[in-house]
Amino acid sequence: MADEAQAPPAEGAPAAEGEAAPPADGEAAPPAEGEAPPAEPAEPIKHSYTLFYFNVKALAEPLRYLFAYGAIEYEDVRVTRDEWPALKPTMPMGQMPVLEVDGKRVHQSISMARFLAKTVGLCGSTPWEDLQIDIVVDTINDFRLKIAVVSYEPEDEIKEKKLVTLNAEVIPFYLEKLEQTVKDNDGHLALGKLTWADVYFAGICDYMNYMVKRDLLEPYPALRGVVDAINALEPIKAWIEKRPVTEV
């Protein structure tokens, strides 16, 4: 005689003696014997941030833009020239800007900007996309350094000669390349969308204008559009309206 198949219990029927009752609809199954119950969801980790720099925009402003964009609370420590000699030995390389995260201090402004960009979701989604962003940011920084070498030249006669090359060759070369980059990326500097390259450029632009004593972007409408779009973002617009007024 063939074995008889046992019919499943009818819905709502009590479990047989020694068997665990199945979970009701919508209920989580109880842990098996010997298993630990599931952990409660962890609270999001809240980090503390402190930015150290002088009372200027310059190299720290892209970082402040990223903090503003991500609505991240931080302490914006603006060091005076009188305070700096005593503070300098406490900094990783004796320079600023310096970012302190949960009590640990780091330097290098672009590395810090990249870290904040990852925190606020403005990086690429693949290593290749991140490379495209890094290329643009490093190019902008190369451009800034070429301007700075001339702007901070102490010898007037040498500075005048360097200014000729800067204005006739260096500035047009870089800005024409970057202008075309924006045209090729639907109004952005990388990936055809908002990334931290756009934010970095908008944040550093005032400093470069200060060094050359004019509006660098006047002949470059695509680049001007990038800066205007970033400055119009609500969190960054709010930061600009409340930040300390400084010459640079």
mmCIF file of C-alpha atoms in Angstrom:
data_model
loop_
_atom_site.group_PDB
_atom_site.id
_atom_site.type_symbol
_atom_site.label_atom_id
_atom_site.label_comp_id
_atom_site.label_asym_id
_atom_site.label_seq_id
_atom_site.Cartn_x
_atom_site.Cartn_y
_atom_site.Cartn_z
ATOM 1 C CA MET A 1 0.000 0.000 0.000
ATOM 2 C CA ALA A 2 1.472 3.307 -1.037
ATOM 3 C CA ASP A 3 2.375 5.837 1.594
ATOM 4 C CA GLU A 4 -0.373 8.346 2.089
ATOM 5 C CA ALA A 5 0.576 12.006 1.513
ATOM 6 C CA GLN A 6 -0.099 14.104 4.587
ATOM 7 C CA ALA A 7 -2.324 17.080 3.874
ATOM 8 C CA PRO A 8 -1.028 20.482 5.026
ATOM 9 C CA PRO A 9 -2.824 22.014 7.995
ATOM 10 C CA ALA A 10 -5.722 24.215 7.108
ATOM 11 C CA GLU A 11 -5.150 27.945 7.313
ATOM 12 C CA GLY A 12 -5.518 29.079 10.897
ATOM 13 C CA ALA A 13 -5.291 25.547 12.266
ATOM 14 C CA PRO A 14 -3.145 25.117 15.388
ATOM 15 C CA ALA A 15 0.311 23.644 14.953
ATOM 16 C CA ALA A 16 0.864 20.073 15.869
ATOM 17 C CA GLU A 17 2.322 19.328 19.262
ATOM 18 C CA GLY A 18 6.047 20.092 19.302
ATOM 19 C CA GLU A 19 5.932 22.230 16.144
ATOM 20 C CA ALA A 20 6.422 25.991 16.090
ATOM 21 C CA ALA A 21 3.495 27.946 14.800
ATOM 22 C CA PRO A 22 4.226 29.658 11.452
ATOM 23 C CA PRO A 23 4.489 33.458 11.611
ATOM 24 C CA ALA A 24 1.382 35.411 10.766
ATOM 25 C CA ASP A 25 1.360 37.481 7.597
ATOM 26 C CA GLY A 26 3.566 40.559 8.006
ATOM 27 C CA GLU A 27 5.363 39.195 11.060
ATOM 28 C CA ALA A 28 9.058 38.333 11.106
ATOM 29 C CA ALA A 29 9.885 34.712 11.795
ATOM 30 C CA PRO A 30 11.290 34.136 15.300
ATOM 31 C CA PRO A 31 14.996 33.269 15.486
ATOM 32 C CA ALA A 32 15.794 29.572 15.381
ATOM 33 C CA GLU A 33 16.878 27.917 18.585
ATOM 34 C CA GLY A 34 20.389 29.070 19.485
ATOM 35 C CA GLU A 35 20.321 32.065 17.127
ATOM 36 C CA ALA A 36 20.626 35.616 18.416
ATOM 37 C CA PRO A 37 17.684 37.926 17.742
ATOM 38 C CA PRO A 38 18.241 40.463 14.903
ATOM 39 C CA ALA A 39 20.040 43.618 15.965
ATOM 40 C CA GLU A 40 18.223 46.910 16.071
ATOM 41 C CA PRO A 41 19.130 49.317 13.206
ATOM 42 C CA ALA A 42 22.210 51.338 14.168
ATOM 43 C CA GLU A 43 21.943 55.070 14.569
ATOM 44 C CA PRO A 44 23.780 57.000 11.825
ATOM 45 C CA ILE A 45 27.267 57.987 12.931
ATOM 46 C CA LYS A 46 27.540 61.734 13.441
ATOM 47 C CA HIS A 47 31.018 63.083 12.792
ATOM 48 C CA SER A 48 32.488 66.340 14.004
ATOM 49 C CA TYR A 49 34.242 68.642 11.537
ATOM 50 C CA THR A 50 36.432 71.686 12.072
ATOM 51 C CA LEU A 51 37.971 73.693 9.225
ATOM 52 C CA PHE A 52 41.025 75.828 9.987
ATOM 53 C CA TYR A 53 42.008 78.652 7.627
ATOM 54 C CA PHE A 54 42.553 82.376 7.542
ATOM 55 C CA ASN A 55 39.660 84.837 7.291
ATOM 56 C CA VAL A 56 39.618 84.627 3.501
ATOM 57 C CA LYS A 57 37.925 82.538 0.820
ATOM 58 C CA ALA A 58 40.912 81.391 -1.260
ATOM 59 C CA LEU A 59 41.780 77.685 -0.850
ATOM 60 C CA ALA A 60 39.150 76.945 1.795
ATOM 61 C CA GLU A 61 36.102 78.206 -0.066
ATOM 62 C CA PRO A 62 35.575 75.057 -2.166
ATOM 63 C CA LEU A 63 35.497 73.135 1.117
ATOM 64 C CA ARG A 64 32.974 75.538 2.600
ATOM 65 C CA TYR A 65 30.858 75.182 -0.552
ATOM 66 C CA LEU A 66 30.867 71.391 -0.152
ATOM 67 C CA PHE A 67 29.918 71.639 3.513
ATOM 68 C CA ALA A 68 27.068 73.952 2.541
ATOM 69 C CA TYR A 69 25.886 71.729 -0.318
ATOM 70 C CA GLY A 70 25.705 68.695 1.959
ATOM 71 C CA ALA A 71 24.166 70.630 4.866
ATOM 72 C CA ILE A 72 27.012 69.363 7.042
ATOM 73 C CA GLU A 73 27.566 71.154 10.323
ATOM 74 C CA TYR A 74 31.149 72.217 10.958
ATOM 75 C CA GLU A 75 33.177 74.764 12.872
ATOM 76 C CA ASP A 76 34.669 77.390 10.573
ATOM 77 C CA VAL A 77 37.767 78.514 12.486
ATOM 78 C CA ARG A 78 39.238 81.669 10.973
ATOM 79 C CA VAL A 79 42.756 82.139 12.235
ATOM 80 C CA THR A 80 44.173 85.657 12.533
ATOM 81 C CA ARG A 81 47.699 86.534 11.455
ATOM 82 C CA ASP A 82 48.582 87.113 15.102
ATOM 83 C CA GLU A 83 47.292 83.684 16.117
ATOM 84 C CA TRP A 84 48.976 81.787 13.306
ATOM 85 C CA PRO A 85 52.607 81.588 14.630
ATOM 86 C CA ALA A 86 51.481 79.761 17.777
ATOM 87 C CA LEU A 87 49.058 77.512 15.874
ATOM 88 C CA LYS A 88 51.370 76.650 12.975
ATOM 89 C CA PRO A 89 53.428 73.960 14.796
ATOM 90 C CA THR A 90 50.207 72.076 15.631
ATOM 91 C CA MET A 91 49.257 71.648 11.964
ATOM 92 C CA PRO A 92 50.298 68.491 10.034
ATOM 93 C CA MET A 93 52.589 70.350 7.612
ATOM 94 C CA GLY A 94 52.616 73.783 9.215
ATOM 95 C CA GLN A 95 50.122 75.126 6.710
ATOM 96 C CA MET A 96 46.394 75.620 6.154
ATOM 97 C CA PRO A 97 43.673 74.831 5.236
ATOM 98 C CA VAL A 98 43.436 71.906 7.648
ATOM 99 C CA LEU A 99 40.380 69.759 8.237
ATOM 100 C CA GLU A 100 39.821 68.101 11.583
ATOM 101 C CA VAL A 101 37.499 65.089 11.504
ATOM 102 C CA ASP A 102 36.574 63.553 14.836
ATOM 103 C CA GLY A 103 39.688 65.068 16.376
ATOM 104 C CA LYS A 104 42.096 63.979 13.615
ATOM 105 C CA ARG A 105 43.702 66.675 11.461
ATOM 106 C CA VAL A 106 44.469 66.301 7.756
ATOM 107 C CA HIS A 107 45.864 68.659 5.127
ATOM 108 C CA GLN A 108 45.945 69.066 1.311
ATOM 109 C CA SER A 109 42.951 71.058 0.117
ATOM 110 C CA ILE A 110 42.082 68.969 -2.942
ATOM 111 C CA SER A 111 42.272 65.703 -1.023
ATOM 112 C CA MET A 112 39.978 67.208 1.595
ATOM 113 C CA ALA A 113 37.583 68.405 -1.105
ATOM 114 C CA ARG A 114 37.481 64.936 -2.631
ATOM 115 C CA PHE A 115 36.741 63.438 0.799
ATOM 116 C CA LEU A 116 33.850 65.860 1.340
ATOM 117 C CA ALA A 117 32.599 65.251 -2.194
ATOM 118 C CA LYS A 118 32.339 61.535 -1.436
ATOM 119 C CA THR A 119 30.534 62.375 1.785
ATOM 120 C CA VAL A 120 27.920 64.534 0.023
ATOM 121 C CA GLY A 121 27.514 62.326 -3.064
ATOM 122 C CA LEU A 122 29.234 64.433 -5.736
ATOM 123 C CA CYS A 123 31.759 61.866 -6.962
ATOM 124 C CA GLY A 124 31.464 59.475 -9.869
ATOM 125 C CA SER A 125 29.870 56.038 -9.705
ATOM 126 C CA THR A 126 32.910 54.187 -11.136
ATOM 127 C CA PRO A 127 36.700 54.618 -10.960
ATOM 128 C CA TRP A 128 36.628 55.839 -14.560
ATOM 129 C CA GLU A 129 34.089 58.549 -13.729
ATOM 130 C CA ASP A 130 36.149 59.611 -10.735
ATOM 131 C CA LEU A 131 39.167 59.905 -13.014
ATOM 132 C CA GLN A 132 37.265 62.272 -15.323
ATOM 133 C CA ILE A 133 36.420 64.502 -12.360
ATOM 134 C CA ASP A 134 39.957 64.390 -10.945
ATOM 135 C CA ILE A 135 41.463 65.365 -14.303
ATOM 136 C CA VAL A 136 39.377 68.535 -14.410
ATOM 137 C CA VAL A 137 40.017 69.483 -10.777
ATOM 138 C CA ASP A 138 43.765 68.938 -11.158
ATOM 139 C CA THR A 139 43.758 71.029 -14.337
ATOM 140 C CA ILE A 140 41.985 73.866 -12.527
ATOM 141 C CA ASN A 141 44.534 73.628 -9.737
ATOM 142 C CA ASP A 142 47.423 73.698 -12.232
ATOM 143 C CA PHE A 143 45.899 76.860 -13.658
ATOM 144 C CA ARG A 144 45.572 78.416 -10.206
ATOM 145 C CA LEU A 145 49.213 77.672 -9.419
ATOM 146 C CA LYS A 146 50.415 79.275 -12.660
ATOM 147 C CA ILE A 147 48.476 82.426 -11.738
ATOM 148 C CA ALA A 148 49.791 82.361 -8.161
ATOM 149 C CA VAL A 149 53.431 82.145 -9.241
ATOM 150 C CA VAL A 150 53.015 85.455 -11.036
ATOM 151 C CA SER A 151 50.690 87.110 -8.531
ATOM 152 C CA TYR A 152 53.044 86.489 -5.588
ATOM 153 C CA GLU A 153 56.271 87.321 -7.425
ATOM 154 C CA PRO A 154 58.063 89.810 -5.116
ATOM 155 C CA GLU A 155 60.262 91.471 -7.763
ATOM 156 C CA ASP A 156 58.242 94.028 -9.719
ATOM 157 C CA GLU A 157 60.384 93.894 -12.850
ATOM 158 C CA ILE A 158 60.229 90.107 -13.029
ATOM 159 C CA LYS A 159 56.519 90.151 -12.273
ATOM 160 C CA GLU A 160 55.813 92.505 -15.186
ATOM 161 C CA LYS A 161 57.562 90.161 -17.595
ATOM 162 C CA LYS A 162 55.712 87.147 -16.261
ATOM 163 C CA LEU A 163 52.400 88.978 -16.533
ATOM 164 C CA VAL A 164 52.871 89.344 -20.286
ATOM 165 C CA THR A 165 53.105 85.588 -20.766
ATOM 166 C CA LEU A 166 50.347 84.890 -18.234
ATOM 167 C CA ASN A 167 47.843 87.194 -19.922
ATOM 168 C CA ALA A 168 48.781 86.479 -23.526
ATOM 169 C CA GLU A 169 49.294 82.726 -23.354
ATOM 170 C CA VAL A 170 48.562 80.910 -20.097
ATOM 171 C CA ILE A 171 45.139 82.328 -19.207
ATOM 172 C CA PRO A 172 43.632 82.005 -22.721
ATOM 173 C CA PHE A 173 45.033 78.487 -23.119
ATOM 174 C CA TYR A 174 43.501 77.126 -19.912
ATOM 175 C CA LEU A 175 40.189 78.955 -20.109
ATOM 176 C CA GLU A 176 39.575 78.057 -23.744
ATOM 177 C CA LYS A 177 40.191 74.382 -22.920
ATOM 178 C CA LEU A 178 37.907 74.502 -19.895
ATOM 179 C CA GLU A 179 35.247 76.418 -21.824
ATOM 180 C CA GLN A 180 35.171 73.674 -24.448
ATOM 181 C CA THR A 181 35.037 71.041 -21.710
ATOM 182 C CA VAL A 182 31.846 72.622 -20.378
ATOM 183 C CA LYS A 183 30.319 72.750 -23.861
ATOM 184 C CA ASP A 184 31.130 69.071 -24.326
ATOM 185 C CA ASN A 185 29.551 68.131 -20.981
ATOM 186 C CA ASP A 186 26.114 69.755 -21.179
ATOM 187 C CA GLY A 187 27.028 72.743 -19.054
ATOM 188 C CA HIS A 188 29.223 70.908 -16.552
ATOM 189 C CA LEU A 189 32.929 70.278 -16.146
ATOM 190 C CA ALA A 190 32.678 66.477 -16.057
ATOM 191 C CA LEU A 191 30.307 63.596 -16.829
ATOM 192 C CA GLY A 192 27.567 65.861 -18.190
ATOM 193 C CA LYS A 193 26.145 66.350 -14.694
ATOM 194 C CA LEU A 194 26.762 68.087 -11.393
ATOM 195 C CA THR A 195 29.959 66.859 -9.730
ATOM 196 C CA TRP A 196 32.402 68.287 -7.256
ATOM 197 C CA ALA A 197 34.466 69.606 -10.187
ATOM 198 C CA ASP A 198 31.749 72.235 -10.752
ATOM 199 C CA VAL A 199 31.642 73.078 -7.051
ATOM 200 C CA TYR A 200 35.426 73.278 -6.778
ATOM 201 C CA PHE A 201 35.679 75.643 -9.741
ATOM 202 C CA ALA A 202 32.929 77.920 -8.460
ATOM 203 C CA GLY A 203 34.504 77.994 -5.015
ATOM 204 C CA ILE A 204 38.023 78.835 -6.204
ATOM 205 C CA CYS A 205 37.030 81.319 -8.913
ATOM 206 C CA ASP A 206 36.917 84.421 -6.697
ATOM 207 C CA TYR A 207 40.461 83.737 -5.536
ATOM 208 C CA MET A 208 41.777 83.488 -9.092
ATOM 209 C CA ASN A 209 39.938 86.694 -10.014
ATOM 210 C CA TYR A 210 41.548 88.393 -7.023
ATOM 211 C CA MET A 211 45.032 87.347 -8.116
ATOM 212 C CA VAL A 212 44.628 88.645 -11.676
ATOM 213 C CA LYS A 213 42.602 91.727 -10.596
ATOM 214 C CA ARG A 214 39.785 91.121 -13.088
ATOM 215 C CA ASP A 215 36.877 88.838 -13.961
ATOM 216 C CA LEU A 216 38.523 85.930 -15.734
ATOM 217 C CA LEU A 217 35.238 84.511 -16.992
ATOM 218 C CA GLU A 218 33.852 87.564 -18.768
ATOM 219 C CA PRO A 219 34.770 86.208 -22.244
ATOM 220 C CA TYR A 220 33.766 82.640 -21.363
ATOM 221 C CA PRO A 221 29.970 82.267 -21.062
ATOM 222 C CA ALA A 222 29.940 78.493 -20.569
ATOM 223 C CA LEU A 223 32.301 78.704 -17.585
ATOM 224 C CA ARG A 224 30.345 81.662 -16.259
ATOM 225 C CA GLY A 225 27.232 79.497 -16.468
ATOM 226 C CA VAL A 226 28.851 76.806 -14.312
ATOM 227 C CA VAL A 227 29.731 79.305 -11.577
ATOM 228 C CA ASP A 228 26.336 81.000 -11.703
ATOM 229 C CA ALA A 229 24.513 77.662 -11.495
ATOM 230 C CA ILE A 230 26.514 76.537 -8.458
ATOM 231 C CA ASN A 231 26.111 79.873 -6.692
ATOM 232 C CA ALA A 232 22.349 79.686 -7.309
ATOM 233 C CA LEU A 233 21.952 76.330 -5.543
ATOM 234 C CA GLU A 234 19.891 77.065 -2.435
ATOM 235 C CA PRO A 235 22.340 75.791 0.218
ATOM 236 C CA ILE A 236 25.315 77.502 -1.437
ATOM 237 C CA LYS A 237 23.334 80.675 -2.071
ATOM 238 C CA ALA A 238 22.465 80.735 1.641
ATOM 239 C CA TRP A 239 26.138 80.299 2.536
ATOM 240 C CA ILE A 240 27.206 83.151 0.250
ATOM 241 C CA GLU A 241 24.623 85.445 1.831
ATOM 242 C CA LYS A 242 25.803 84.783 5.387
ATOM 243 C CA ARG A 243 29.562 84.239 5.001
ATOM 244 C CA PRO A 244 31.967 86.912 6.266
ATOM 245 C CA VAL A 245 32.721 89.607 3.706
ATOM 246 C CA THR A 246 36.390 89.412 2.719
ATOM 247 C CA GLU A 247 38.477 90.852 -0.100
ATOM 248 C CA VAL A 248 39.788 87.467 -1.184
#
